[in-house]
Structure formats: structure tokens, C-alpha cells
């Protein structure tokens, strides 16, 4: 029997004593919060973002903790002698290896989980060129800092695809998106030689092209690998290959296989054969080293790699030995990129269309330069060719007959439909050498080609002979004094210039016509009646009428009597547009050069001009009748064969410009010939015979060629 020893006096029983065994057992039990803290203790030092991901591993870490403590090295090791006292045991080596492998695995899993595929693509990698089309829908030109046009994979021949795969990544369809061997080699080169070249699959190259920068750092390489793994799981191999082929650099300012095919062989990618594809694939290794047109050394390298790629295609079963045997001669590409800097008339057209497209579609320069736009212009290919050929012949003839004057000769011309469409322009001899468009230049006066606007203002608003009197009606039969030297009058009397001299109007050649109707005066280009009509109608009214018809306010001349005789300097485009207003029954539509814009096939909203009333329909008809008489007087034989054609010549007081403007088949055309020595100033020079003579009028000849009347 076991005796129980009572506690000393004053002390409670153990079960009841404070701090007794029962109490100690109860206090030793951890609370719920303490247990949670114990489980997460191993994670306390980790970043808050990683703790939820690694929380499931905490219980296992606690169980392994005692064993890990046994692996802690004790130095010098007991029971060992010599150098062995300082060497880890095999358990420690094994533990360190397994721990390193585990930590590396955990790091890679965590990095993979935390890596997101960027939502924003590299803007430069997605930049494309812009394609311009004639009015009939055929391609006209391509422009852009980056020459790229995205192509669906189905439109890229298999030979082209496999030439690239054979050169860059033959295991593309079976690899996980990255090459462990390649990455290891790249890391070794980075540490040992200071670069990061090599080691990239096509997926990695695509990721680098569209998501990352071209910086050669280990961190960029690691991010590239993580994104590539994730992208390979989320995107089909075909989509990755399509993206790679459309974003890769091929030299000559081109990105993407489509523009490369056009830049090196002048054809679309769909027309390439395996040999040409192999040459283009060699450029992916570095166009600066493998473009065969740059140097003899480049040519040698290109031939070697081209041959290697074709042999590689045979080895992987994507090219038959028989077909390979047919490709014995290296497919030398074009010496120059045919897509770039043509200097032709199309460059002037592109300049006009791009400016209009950006304004009408409300596109910033940055948006437009990213490319991918298809711009459908209003330019008529046949009219453009006829106008360009005609000016080209006139230039050559002038150089032969009058080389001194021809040296500084300029020709501006434009055809505009009555609904505002710009159908053709002549901008200059070479866009690369001449920085401005002659069809859009406002440098020389309109001269007597401006008279129809004074006539229209008078017919529309009447004449006011006295300051307070009512305006009297003006008709085509209203009579004015057509004599040369007639002083210009106001309700207060003669008009005096600043030098104190009376201002008088003069006709070409000083000829007098006596009393003459306004219709006849316009048909015969008599100046004096219109200078007085401008004063009677009001120069402000003349200005408003000319602007409503289509002339730009900035081109209107000073508000003096000479305004009626054409001191304004409209461009050929604006002059043709204003004459088109009369052909359109008095409604004016702002001239435009783009009818539709899309981006990668999707329509882009475009603000299109609408017709607005400029003058009354009856007034427009009366002006057209007078212009028809003018054309009939100057060219009776052509007028008999083409009834309804209206037109008028324009001359200037100092013989610095010669115009012809008129309408045929609802298309108005304006042509101007002038001389300026651009090396000295923008001041017009005398024509010195450059515009021909009455029997061989150069502006009219160009006009009739542009309208198809010659």
C-alpha cells in the first residue's frame, strides 16, 4: 500500500495548488492562435505575397526541422582527424543538394505563378506600314517608319514556314517554349563572355520581340523564359509562329515576312519558293551580316547559310532531295528596296492623302505612324498618268526650246470632281528633291482666272452705286465700260492710292472694248468692267464669294481694287475646286483625297465633307454660260466637238504666271505655269516665254491633256 504524504501545513493539495501538475498540464496545451503561429513560423521571414502560396508546406517544414538540425555541421567534427575534421558528412552533402534542388524548384514554381503575360504589346513590335490604294482599289504606295504588314499564317506557304523553322528552331512544334540547353549555354556565355546571344526558341524570340526590350541582361532572359513557358501553354503553336513571322526584323527597314519578300524580291510572300525563303530565313541571324547586297563577305556568308538551311529542310523531311537538287543557284535579291523613297508622283499623292486621313479620322501622328492603316484615296490612276505624262513632255520641250527659263520653271495642276473628289494632281518633278507640292502651293497670283468670282458676286448680290442707295440688280447683260485705263470710282468719287494717284484698270495689251456686257467681258477676259464691278458690289462681298466657292481665306489678296483682277494666290487644287462649284450648280464641297480608311480591315470613322450652298443655282449657270463662251472663243474647233466644256485662261499683270481653269464632264481642272528660283526666294519671276504663246499655249495644252480633250 502506498502511503500518501500530506502536504506541509498551509499548503494546498497538488491538484488544487496553484501551479500544480493539472494546472501545468492545462497551461502547457497550446491555444488555437499559438498552434497557427507555430505552423506559420517558418514563413515569418518571407514576403507577404508569397506566404499564401507556401502555407501548405509549413507543416512539413516543422516535421523536417529536427532532422535539419542534425544536419547542422559541427566543426571540428568529433571522431575525425586531420582535414576530415573540417569536411561535411555525406548526409550533409545529400541534405544540401536536396535542399538546393527543392528551393530552386520552389523558386521556379513561384516565379512561374507570379509571371503574367503582359497585356500591352511592345508598340514598336506591332508597328506596321500604311497602304494606299487608287480609287479603283489597286495598291498605290506603302509608307511608314517600319515596313510591316501582318499576314495570316494560312497565306504564308509551308516552304517559307519550314525554311524559318529549319534555320531557327526545328523542334518548335514539340518544345515547351524554351530550350534548357540553350538557356544554359546563354547563361554560360553571359557569365564567361559578357553577352547573352543564343539559347532562344522561336517562342522566346517572339516574346522578346513583342513583350520585352532588346536589352541583353540575365533578368530579361529569365523573364523571357517564364513568359515563354506560360505563353506556350496558352497560345497555339501556329499563332506563335504567325506572330513571330510578322514581327521579326529582316533588314532594309522591314519587319515581317511579307514586307521582307517585297523588299528583297519585289513580290508577296505567297509567291516565294523554298530557295528564296531560305535566303530570307538566313537574315534572321542578322541582316547586317547576311544581306548579300551589302558586301562580298556578306554574300559569301549568305550563300553558305542559304545552302545549310536547304540541307536542313531535307534532313527534317520538309524538302525532298529532288527539289533540293533544283536549287543550285543562289537567289540574289534586288539591289534596292522597291518599297522605299520612290520620288515619283505617288509620293505627292501619299503626302496629300496622309494629311487628309489624319485630320478627317482624328488620328494623332503617333497613332498614324504605328501603321496598319489602309487608305483608299480618290485619285484616278488614268487621269494621274495622263496629267503626269503631259507635264513631263512640256518640261522636256521647255528644256530644249528655252533652257534658261525652264531651269526655274514650275508646273502645278489638279483635277477635282464636282462632288469634291481630288482625282489627280501634279506636284513636281521629284518628291525627294523638291520639298513642296506644286499643286498645293499658294505662291503666284490668279490673275484674270479670278474674274468668275467677281462676276458671281455681282450676279448674286447686285451693285451699289451710292453709299445709302439700294443695291441694283446685276445681270449677264449689264453694261460696263471696257476701255483701257478707265479710272475706278466709288460712291464718293475716284479711288486714290496711297501715293495720291487715281487707280485705273488696264486690259491685256492696253486694248479698249467700249461699252460691253458682263457676260461678253468675262468670255473675252476684259479686265476693266470687273475691277469696277468689284467696287460696286463691295470687295468684302467679292472676298466672301470667292471663299464660299472654295478659295482659302489665307490665299485671298489685299482688299484693294486689284483684288478683282486676281491679286489672290490660290493653289491649283483650290482653283479647280472653286471652278467645280459652278459646275455643281453653286454648291461647294471641300476637296478631299480619301474616301475610306480601315485599320487591319476594320473601318475607321472618317469625317466626310458635305456640299454647302455658295451661290445660287441660277448664278452658277450664268457663270458657266460665260465660261462656255470663253472656251468657244478661244478654241472653237474643240468646243464644236465637245459641247458643254467651259474654261478660261488666266494671265497676270507682270507676266509671272499663266493659268487655265475649266470644267469638262463634271470634272474641273486647273493648271498653272510659273517661274521661281527656289535657291534665292519665293518671289515669282517673269515667265520669259515658258508658258508658250497664243498658238501654243502650255497651260491650255496641259489642261486639255488632263481632261482628255487633246
Coordinates of N, CA and C in Angstrom, one line a residue, residues 413-631:
X413 N -0.8 71.5 -111.1 CA -2.1 71.1 -111.7 C -2.9 70.2 -110.8
X414 N -4.2 70.3 -111.0 CA -5.1 69.4 -110.3 C -6.4 69.3 -111.0
X415 N -7.0 68.1 -110.8 CA -8.4 67.8 -111.3 C -9.3 67.4 -110.1
X416 N -10.4 68.2 -110.0 CA -11.3 67.9 -108.9 C -12.7 67.7 -109.4
X417 N -13.4 66.7 -109.0 CA -14.8 66.4 -109.4 C -15.7 67.4 -108.7
X418 N -16.9 67.5 -109.3 CA -17.9 68.5 -108.7 C -18.4 68.1 -107.3
X419 N -18.1 66.8 -106.9 CA -18.5 66.4 -105.6 C -17.3 66.5 -104.6
X420 N -16.2 67.1 -105.0 CA -15.1 67.4 -104.1 C -14.0 66.4 -104.2
X421 N -14.1 65.3 -104.9 CA -13.0 64.3 -105.0 C -11.8 64.8 -105.8
X422 N -10.7 64.8 -105.2 CA -9.4 65.1 -106.0 C -9.0 63.9 -106.8
X423 N -9.1 64.1 -108.1 CA -8.8 62.9 -109.0 C -7.4 62.8 -109.4
X424 N -6.7 63.9 -109.5 CA -5.3 63.9 -110.0 C -4.6 65.2 -109.6
X425 N -3.3 65.1 -109.4 CA -2.5 66.3 -109.1 C -1.1 66.1 -109.8
X426 N -0.5 67.2 -110.1 CA 0.9 67.2 -110.5 C 1.6 68.0 -109.4
X427 N 2.5 67.4 -108.6 CA 3.2 68.0 -107.5 C 4.6 68.5 -107.8
X428 N 5.2 68.0 -108.8 CA 6.6 68.4 -109.1 C 7.4 67.2 -109.7
X429 N 8.6 67.5 -110.1 CA 9.4 66.5 -110.8 C 9.9 65.4 -110.0
X430 N 10.2 65.6 -108.7 CA 10.8 64.6 -107.9 C 10.6 64.9 -106.4
X431 N 9.8 64.1 -105.7 CA 9.4 64.5 -104.3 C 10.7 64.5 -103.4
X432 N 11.7 63.7 -103.8 CA 12.9 63.7 -102.9 C 13.7 64.9 -103.0
X433 N 13.6 65.6 -104.2 CA 14.4 66.8 -104.4 C 13.7 68.1 -104.1
X434 N 12.4 68.0 -104.3 CA 11.5 69.2 -104.1 C 10.6 69.0 -102.9
X435 N 10.8 69.8 -101.9 CA 10.1 69.6 -100.6 C 8.7 70.1 -100.6
X436 N 8.1 70.6 -101.6 CA 6.7 71.1 -101.6 C 6.0 70.6 -102.8
X437 N 4.6 70.6 -102.6 CA 3.8 70.1 -103.7 C 3.3 71.3 -104.5
X438 N 3.6 71.4 -105.8 CA 3.2 72.5 -106.6 C 1.7 72.6 -106.8
X439 N 1.0 71.5 -106.8 CA -0.4 71.6 -106.9 C -1.1 72.2 -105.7
X440 N -0.4 72.2 -104.6 CA -1.0 72.7 -103.3 C -0.3 74.0 -102.9
X441 N 0.6 74.6 -103.7 CA 1.3 75.8 -103.4 C 0.5 77.0 -103.6
X442 N 0.6 78.0 -102.8 CA -0.1 79.3 -102.9 C 1.0 80.4 -103.0
X443 N 1.6 80.4 -104.2 CA 2.8 81.3 -104.4 C 2.6 82.3 -105.5
X444 N 1.7 82.1 -106.5 CA 1.6 83.1 -107.6 C 0.1 83.6 -107.7
X445 N -0.1 84.8 -108.2 CA -1.4 85.3 -108.3 C -2.3 84.6 -109.4
X446 N -3.6 84.7 -109.1 CA -4.5 84.0 -110.1 C -4.8 84.8 -111.3
X447 N -4.5 86.2 -111.3 CA -4.7 87.0 -112.4 C -6.2 86.9 -112.9
X448 N -6.4 87.0 -114.2 CA -7.7 87.1 -114.8 C -8.5 85.8 -114.6
X449 N -7.9 84.7 -114.1 CA -8.6 83.5 -113.8 C -9.5 83.7 -112.6
X450 N -9.4 84.8 -111.9 CA -10.2 85.1 -110.7 C -11.5 85.8 -111.1
X451 N -11.6 86.3 -112.3 CA -12.8 87.1 -112.7 C -14.1 86.4 -112.5
X452 N -14.2 85.1 -112.7 CA -15.6 84.5 -112.5 C -16.1 84.7 -111.1
X453 N -15.2 84.9 -110.1 CA -15.7 85.0 -108.7 C -16.3 86.5 -108.5
X454 N -15.7 87.4 -109.2 CA -16.2 88.8 -109.2 C -17.6 88.8 -109.9
X455 N -17.6 88.2 -111.0 CA -18.9 88.1 -111.8 C -20.0 87.4 -110.9
X456 N -19.7 86.3 -110.3 CA -20.6 85.6 -109.4 C -21.1 86.5 -108.3
X457 N -20.2 87.2 -107.7 CA -20.6 88.1 -106.5 C -21.5 89.2 -107.0
X458 N -21.2 89.8 -108.2 CA -22.1 90.8 -108.7 C -23.5 90.3 -109.0
X459 N -23.6 89.1 -109.7 CA -24.9 88.5 -110.0 C -25.6 88.1 -108.8
X460 N -25.0 87.7 -107.8 CA -25.6 87.2 -106.5 C -26.1 88.3 -105.6
X461 N -25.3 89.4 -105.5 CA -25.6 90.4 -104.5 C -25.9 91.8 -105.1
X462 N -25.7 92.0 -106.4 CA -26.1 93.3 -107.0 C -25.0 94.3 -106.8
X463 N -25.2 95.5 -107.3 CA -24.3 96.6 -107.3 C -24.9 97.8 -106.5
X464 N -24.0 98.5 -105.8 CA -24.4 99.6 -105.0 C -23.6 100.9 -105.5
X465 N -24.3 101.7 -106.3 CA -23.6 102.9 -106.9 C -23.5 104.1 -105.9
X466 N -24.4 104.1 -104.9 CA -24.4 105.2 -103.9 C -24.2 104.6 -102.5
X467 N -23.7 105.4 -101.6 CA -23.5 104.9 -100.3 C -24.7 104.4 -99.6
X468 N -25.8 105.2 -99.7 CA -27.0 104.9 -98.9 C -28.1 104.3 -99.8
X469 N -27.8 104.2 -101.1 CA -28.9 103.7 -102.0 C -29.0 102.2 -102.0
X470 N -30.1 101.7 -102.5 CA -30.3 100.3 -102.5 C -29.5 99.6 -103.6
X471 N -29.2 98.4 -103.4 CA -28.4 97.6 -104.4 C -29.2 97.4 -105.7
X472 N -28.7 97.6 -106.8 CA -29.4 97.4 -108.1 C -29.0 96.0 -108.6
X473 N -29.9 95.4 -109.3 CA -29.7 94.0 -109.9 C -28.6 94.1 -111.0
X474 N -27.7 93.0 -110.9 CA -26.7 92.9 -111.9 C -27.1 91.6 -112.7
X475 N -27.1 91.7 -114.0 CA -27.4 90.5 -114.9 C -26.2 90.3 -115.8
X476 N -26.2 89.2 -116.5 CA -25.2 89.0 -117.6 C -25.2 90.1 -118.6
X477 N -26.3 90.8 -118.8 CA -26.4 91.8 -119.9 C -26.1 93.2 -119.3
X478 N -25.8 93.3 -118.1 CA -25.4 94.6 -117.5 C -24.2 95.1 -118.3
X479 N -24.2 96.4 -118.6 CA -23.2 97.0 -119.4 C -22.2 97.8 -118.6
X480 N -20.9 97.6 -118.9 CA -19.9 98.4 -118.2 C -18.9 98.9 -119.2
X481 N -18.1 99.8 -118.8 CA -17.1 100.5 -119.7 C -15.9 99.5 -119.8
X482 N -15.6 99.1 -121.1 CA -14.5 98.2 -121.3 C -13.2 98.8 -121.8
X483 N -13.1 100.1 -121.8 CA -11.9 100.8 -122.3 C -10.8 100.6 -121.3
X484 N -9.6 100.7 -121.9 CA -8.4 100.6 -121.1 C -8.1 101.9 -120.4
X485 N -7.7 101.8 -119.1 CA -7.3 103.0 -118.4 C -8.5 103.7 -117.8
X486 N -9.6 103.1 -117.7 CA -10.8 103.7 -117.0 C -10.6 103.8 -115.5
X487 N -10.7 105.0 -115.0 CA -10.5 105.2 -113.5 C -11.5 104.4 -112.7
X488 N -11.1 103.9 -111.6 CA -12.0 103.2 -110.7 C -12.7 104.2 -109.8
X489 N -14.0 104.0 -109.7 CA -14.8 105.0 -108.9 C -15.5 104.4 -107.7
X490 N -15.7 105.2 -106.7 CA -16.5 104.8 -105.5 C -17.7 105.8 -105.4
X491 N -18.6 105.5 -104.5 CA -19.8 106.5 -104.4 C -19.3 107.9 -104.1
X492 N -18.1 108.1 -103.5 CA -17.6 109.4 -103.2 C -16.7 110.0 -104.4
X493 N -16.4 109.2 -105.4 CA -15.6 109.7 -106.5 C -14.5 108.7 -106.8
X494 N -13.4 109.2 -107.5 CA -12.3 108.3 -107.9 C -11.7 107.7 -106.7
X495 N -11.1 106.5 -106.9 CA -10.3 105.8 -105.9 C -8.9 106.2 -106.0
X496 N -8.3 106.7 -104.9 CA -6.9 107.2 -104.9 C -6.1 106.2 -104.1
X497 N -4.9 105.9 -104.7 CA -4.0 105.0 -104.0 C -3.2 105.8 -102.9
X498 N -2.3 105.2 -102.2 CA -1.6 105.8 -101.1 C -0.6 106.9 -101.6
X499 N -0.2 106.7 -102.9 CA 0.7 107.7 -103.4 C 0.0 108.9 -104.0
X500 N -1.3 109.0 -103.9 CA -2.1 110.1 -104.4 C -2.4 110.0 -105.8
X501 N -2.4 108.8 -106.4 CA -2.7 108.7 -107.8 C -4.1 108.0 -108.0
X502 N -4.8 108.4 -109.0 CA -6.0 107.7 -109.3 C -5.7 106.3 -109.8
X503 N -6.5 105.3 -109.3 CA -6.3 103.9 -109.7 C -7.2 103.7 -110.9
X504 N -6.5 103.1 -111.9 CA -7.2 102.8 -113.2 C -7.0 101.4 -113.6
X505 N -8.0 100.8 -114.2 CA -7.9 99.4 -114.6 C -7.3 99.4 -116.1
X506 N -6.6 98.3 -116.3 CA -6.0 98.1 -117.6 C -6.3 96.7 -118.2
X507 N -6.4 96.6 -119.5 CA -6.7 95.3 -120.2 C -5.4 94.8 -120.7
X508 N -5.4 93.5 -121.0 CA -4.2 92.9 -121.6 C -3.9 93.6 -123.0
X509 N -2.7 94.0 -123.1 CA -2.2 94.7 -124.3 C -2.7 96.1 -124.5
X510 N -3.4 96.7 -123.4 CA -3.9 98.0 -123.4 C -5.1 98.2 -124.4
X511 N -5.7 97.1 -124.7 CA -6.8 97.2 -125.7 C -8.1 97.7 -125.0
X512 N -8.9 98.5 -125.8 CA -10.2 99.0 -125.3 C -11.3 98.3 -126.1
X513 N -12.4 98.1 -125.4 CA -13.6 97.4 -125.9 C -14.8 98.2 -125.9
X514 N -14.8 99.4 -125.4 CA -16.0 100.3 -125.3 C -17.0 99.7 -124.3
X515 N -18.3 100.0 -124.5 CA -19.3 99.5 -123.7 C -19.5 98.0 -124.0
X516 N -19.6 97.2 -122.9 CA -19.6 95.7 -123.1 C -20.4 95.1 -122.0
X517 N -21.1 94.1 -122.3 CA -21.9 93.4 -121.3 C -20.9 92.5 -120.4
X518 N -21.4 92.3 -119.2 CA -20.5 91.5 -118.3 C -20.3 90.1 -118.8
X519 N -21.3 89.5 -119.4 CA -21.1 88.1 -120.0 C -20.0 88.1 -121.0
X520 N -20.1 89.1 -121.9 CA -19.1 89.2 -123.0 C -17.7 89.5 -122.4
X521 N -17.7 90.4 -121.4 CA -16.4 90.8 -120.8 C -15.7 89.6 -120.2
X522 N -16.5 88.7 -119.6 CA -15.9 87.5 -119.0 C -15.4 86.6 -120.1
X523 N -16.2 86.4 -121.1 CA -15.9 85.5 -122.2 C -14.6 86.0 -122.9
X524 N -14.4 87.3 -123.0 CA -13.3 87.8 -123.7 C -12.1 88.3 -122.8
X525 N -12.3 88.0 -121.5 CA -11.3 88.3 -120.4 C -11.0 89.8 -120.5
X526 N -12.0 90.7 -120.4 CA -11.8 92.1 -120.3 C -11.7 92.5 -118.9
X527 N -10.7 93.1 -118.4 CA -10.5 93.4 -117.0 C -11.3 94.6 -116.5
X528 N -11.3 95.7 -117.2 CA -11.8 96.9 -116.6 C -13.2 96.8 -116.1
X529 N -14.2 96.1 -116.7 CA -15.5 96.1 -116.2 C -15.5 95.4 -114.8
X530 N -14.7 94.4 -114.6 CA -14.7 93.6 -113.4 C -14.0 94.4 -112.2
X531 N -13.1 95.2 -112.5 CA -12.5 96.0 -111.4 C -13.5 97.0 -110.9
X532 N -14.3 97.5 -111.8 CA -15.4 98.4 -111.3 C -16.5 97.7 -110.7
X533 N -16.9 96.5 -111.2 CA -17.9 95.7 -110.6 C -17.6 95.3 -109.2
X534 N -16.3 95.0 -109.0 CA -15.9 94.6 -107.6 C -16.1 95.8 -106.7
X535 N -15.8 97.0 -107.1 CA -16.0 98.2 -106.2 C -17.5 98.4 -106.0
X536 N -18.4 98.2 -107.0 CA -19.8 98.4 -106.9 C -20.4 97.3 -106.0
X537 N -20.0 96.1 -106.1 CA -20.6 95.0 -105.3 C -20.0 95.1 -103.9
X538 N -18.8 95.5 -103.8 CA -18.1 95.5 -102.5 C -17.0 94.5 -102.4
X539 N -15.8 94.9 -102.1 CA -14.7 94.0 -102.1 C -14.8 92.9 -101.0
X540 N -15.5 93.3 -99.9 CA -15.8 92.3 -98.9 C -16.7 91.2 -99.4
X541 N -17.7 91.6 -100.2 CA -18.6 90.6 -100.8 C -17.9 89.7 -101.8
X542 N -17.0 90.3 -102.6 CA -16.2 89.5 -103.6 C -15.4 88.5 -102.8
X543 N -14.7 88.9 -101.7 CA -13.9 88.0 -100.9 C -14.8 86.9 -100.4
X544 N -15.9 87.2 -99.8 CA -16.8 86.1 -99.2 C -17.2 85.2 -100.3
X545 N -17.5 85.7 -101.5 CA -18.0 84.8 -102.6 C -16.9 83.8 -103.0
X546 N -15.6 84.4 -103.1 CA -14.5 83.5 -103.5 C -14.2 82.5 -102.5
X547 N -14.3 82.8 -101.2 CA -14.1 81.9 -100.1 C -15.2 80.8 -100.1
X548 N -16.5 81.2 -100.3 CA -17.6 80.3 -100.3 C -17.4 79.3 -101.5
X549 N -16.9 79.8 -102.6 CA -16.7 78.9 -103.8 C -15.6 77.9 -103.5
X550 N -14.6 78.2 -102.6 CA -13.6 77.2 -102.3 C -12.2 77.7 -102.1
X551 N -12.0 79.0 -102.4 CA -10.6 79.5 -102.2 C -10.3 79.7 -100.7
X552 N -9.1 79.4 -100.2 CA -8.8 79.5 -98.8 C -8.7 81.0 -98.4
X553 N -9.2 81.4 -97.2 CA -9.1 82.8 -96.8 C -7.6 83.3 -96.8
X554 N -6.7 82.4 -96.4 CA -5.3 82.7 -96.3 C -4.7 83.1 -97.7
X555 N -5.3 82.7 -98.8 CA -4.8 83.0 -100.1 C -5.4 84.2 -100.7
X556 N -6.4 84.8 -100.1 CA -7.1 85.9 -100.7 C -6.2 87.2 -100.5
X557 N -6.1 88.0 -101.6 CA -5.2 89.1 -101.6 C -5.7 90.3 -100.8
X558 N -4.9 91.4 -100.7 CA -5.3 92.6 -100.0 C -6.6 93.1 -100.6
X559 N -7.4 93.7 -99.7 CA -8.7 94.2 -100.1 C -8.6 95.6 -100.7
X560 N -8.1 95.6 -101.9 CA -7.9 96.8 -102.7 C -8.5 96.5 -104.1
X561 N -8.7 97.5 -105.0 CA -9.3 97.3 -106.3 C -8.6 96.1 -107.1
X562 N -7.3 95.9 -106.9 CA -6.6 94.9 -107.6 C -7.1 93.5 -107.2
X563 N -7.9 93.4 -106.1 CA -8.4 92.1 -105.7 C -9.2 91.5 -106.8
X564 N -10.0 92.3 -107.5 CA -10.9 91.9 -108.6 C -10.1 91.4 -109.8
X565 N -8.8 91.8 -109.9 CA -8.0 91.3 -111.0 C -7.1 90.2 -110.6
X566 N -7.3 89.6 -109.5 CA -6.6 88.4 -109.1 C -5.3 88.6 -108.4
X567 N -5.2 89.4 -107.4 CA -4.0 89.5 -106.6 C -4.0 88.4 -105.5
X568 N -5.0 87.5 -105.5 CA -5.0 86.4 -104.6 C -4.1 85.3 -105.2
X569 N -3.7 84.4 -104.3 CA -2.7 83.3 -104.7 C -3.2 81.9 -104.4
X570 N -4.3 81.5 -105.1 CA -4.8 80.2 -104.8 C -3.9 79.1 -105.3
X571 N -4.0 77.9 -104.8 CA -3.3 76.7 -105.3 C -4.1 76.2 -106.5
X572 N -3.5 75.3 -107.2 CA -4.2 74.7 -108.3 C -5.4 73.8 -107.8
X573 N -5.2 73.1 -106.7 CA -6.2 72.3 -106.2 C -7.4 73.2 -105.8
X574 N -7.2 74.3 -105.1 CA -8.3 75.2 -104.7 C -9.0 75.9 -105.9
X575 N -8.2 76.2 -106.9 CA -8.8 76.8 -108.1 C -9.7 75.9 -108.8
X576 N -9.2 74.6 -109.0 CA -10.1 73.6 -109.6 C -11.3 73.4 -108.8
X577 N -11.2 73.3 -107.4 CA -12.3 73.1 -106.6 C -13.3 74.2 -106.7
X578 N -12.9 75.5 -106.8 CA -13.8 76.6 -106.8 C -14.5 76.6 -108.2
X579 N -13.8 76.3 -109.3 CA -14.5 76.2 -110.6 C -15.5 75.1 -110.6
X580 N -15.2 74.0 -109.8 CA -16.2 72.9 -109.7 C -17.5 73.3 -109.0
X581 N -17.4 74.4 -108.2 CA -18.6 74.9 -107.5 C -19.6 75.4 -108.6
X582 N -19.2 76.0 -109.6 CA -20.1 76.5 -110.6 C -20.7 75.3 -111.4
X583 N -19.9 74.3 -111.6 CA -20.4 73.1 -112.3 C -21.3 72.3 -111.5
X584 N -21.3 72.5 -110.1 CA -22.2 71.7 -109.2 C -23.4 72.6 -108.8
X585 N -23.8 73.5 -109.8 CA -25.0 74.3 -109.6 C -24.9 75.2 -108.3
X586 N -23.7 75.6 -108.0 CA -23.5 76.6 -107.0 C -23.3 76.0 -105.6
X587 N -23.2 74.7 -105.5 CA -22.8 74.1 -104.2 C -21.4 73.7 -104.1
X588 N -20.7 74.0 -103.0 CA -19.3 73.7 -102.9 C -19.1 72.6 -101.9
X589 N -18.3 71.6 -102.3 CA -17.8 70.5 -101.4 C -16.3 70.6 -101.2
X590 N -15.9 70.7 -100.0 CA -14.5 70.8 -99.7 C -13.7 69.7 -100.5
X591 N -12.6 70.0 -101.1 CA -11.8 68.9 -101.8 C -11.3 67.9 -100.8
X592 N -11.4 66.7 -101.2 CA -10.9 65.6 -100.3 C -10.2 64.5 -101.1
X593 N -9.2 63.9 -100.5 CA -8.4 62.9 -101.2 C -8.6 61.5 -100.7
X594 N -9.4 61.3 -99.7 CA -9.5 59.9 -99.1 C -11.0 59.7 -98.9
X595 N -11.5 58.5 -99.4 CA -12.9 58.2 -99.3 C -13.2 57.2 -98.2
X596 N -12.1 56.4 -97.8 CA -12.4 55.4 -96.8 C -11.0 55.1 -96.1
X597 N -11.1 54.7 -94.8 CA -9.9 54.3 -94.1 C -10.2 53.1 -93.2
X598 N -9.4 52.1 -93.2 CA -9.6 50.9 -92.4 C -8.2 50.7 -91.7
X599 N -8.3 49.9 -90.6 CA -7.1 49.5 -89.9 C -7.2 48.0 -89.7
X600 N -6.3 47.3 -90.4 CA -6.3 45.9 -90.4 C -7.6 45.3 -90.7
X601 N -8.3 46.0 -91.7 CA -9.6 45.6 -92.2 C -10.8 46.2 -91.5
X602 N -10.6 46.8 -90.3 CA -11.8 47.3 -89.5 C -12.0 48.8 -89.9
X603 N -13.2 49.2 -90.2 CA -13.4 50.6 -90.6 C -13.0 51.6 -89.6
X604 N -12.5 52.7 -90.0 CA -12.1 53.8 -89.1 C -13.1 54.9 -89.4
X605 N -13.8 55.5 -88.4 CA -14.7 56.6 -88.7 C -14.0 57.8 -89.4
X606 N -14.6 58.3 -90.4 CA -14.0 59.3 -91.2 C -15.0 60.5 -91.4
X607 N -14.6 61.7 -91.1 CA -15.4 62.8 -91.3 C -15.4 63.2 -92.8
X608 N -16.5 63.1 -93.5 CA -16.6 63.4 -94.9 C -17.2 64.7 -95.2
X609 N -16.7 65.5 -96.1 CA -17.3 66.8 -96.4 C -18.7 66.7 -97.0
X610 N -19.5 67.7 -96.8 CA -20.8 67.8 -97.3 C -21.0 69.0 -98.2
X611 N -21.8 69.0 -99.2 CA -22.0 70.2 -100.1 C -22.7 71.3 -99.3
X612 N -22.2 72.5 -99.6 CA -22.8 73.7 -99.0 C -23.1 74.7 -100.1
X613 N -24.2 75.5 -99.9 CA -24.5 76.5 -100.9 C -23.6 77.6 -100.9
X614 N -23.0 77.9 -102.1 CA -22.0 79.0 -102.2 C -22.7 80.2 -102.9
X615 N -23.3 79.9 -104.1 CA -24.0 80.9 -104.8 C -25.3 80.2 -105.3
X616 N -26.3 81.0 -105.8 CA -27.5 80.4 -106.3 C -27.3 79.6 -107.5
X617 N -28.2 78.6 -107.8 CA -28.1 77.8 -108.9 C -28.1 78.6 -110.2
X618 N -29.0 79.6 -110.2 CA -29.1 80.4 -111.5 C -27.8 81.2 -111.7
X619 N -27.2 81.7 -110.6 CA -25.9 82.4 -110.8 C -24.8 81.5 -111.3
X620 N -24.8 80.3 -110.7 CA -23.8 79.3 -111.2 C -23.9 79.0 -112.6
X621 N -25.2 78.9 -113.1 CA -25.5 78.6 -114.5 C -25.0 79.7 -115.4
X622 N -25.2 81.0 -114.9 CA -24.8 82.1 -115.7 C -23.3 82.2 -115.8
X623 N -22.6 81.9 -114.7 CA -21.2 81.9 -114.8 C -20.7 80.8 -115.7
X624 N -21.3 79.7 -115.7 CA -20.9 78.6 -116.5 C -21.1 78.9 -118.0
X625 N -22.2 79.6 -118.3 CA -22.5 80.0 -119.7 C -21.4 80.9 -120.2
X626 N -21.0 81.9 -119.4 CA -19.9 82.8 -119.8 C -18.6 82.1 -120.0
X627 N -18.3 81.1 -119.1 CA -17.1 80.3 -119.3 C -17.2 79.4 -120.5
X628 N -18.3 79.0 -120.8 CA -18.5 78.2 -122.1 C -18.2 79.0 -123.3
X629 N -18.7 80.3 -123.2 CA -18.5 81.2 -124.3 C -17.0 81.5 -124.4
X630 N -16.3 81.6 -123.3 CA -14.9 81.8 -123.3 C -14.1 80.7 -123.9
X631 N -14.5 79.5 -123.6 CA -13.8 78.3 -124.2 C -14.1 78.3 -125.7

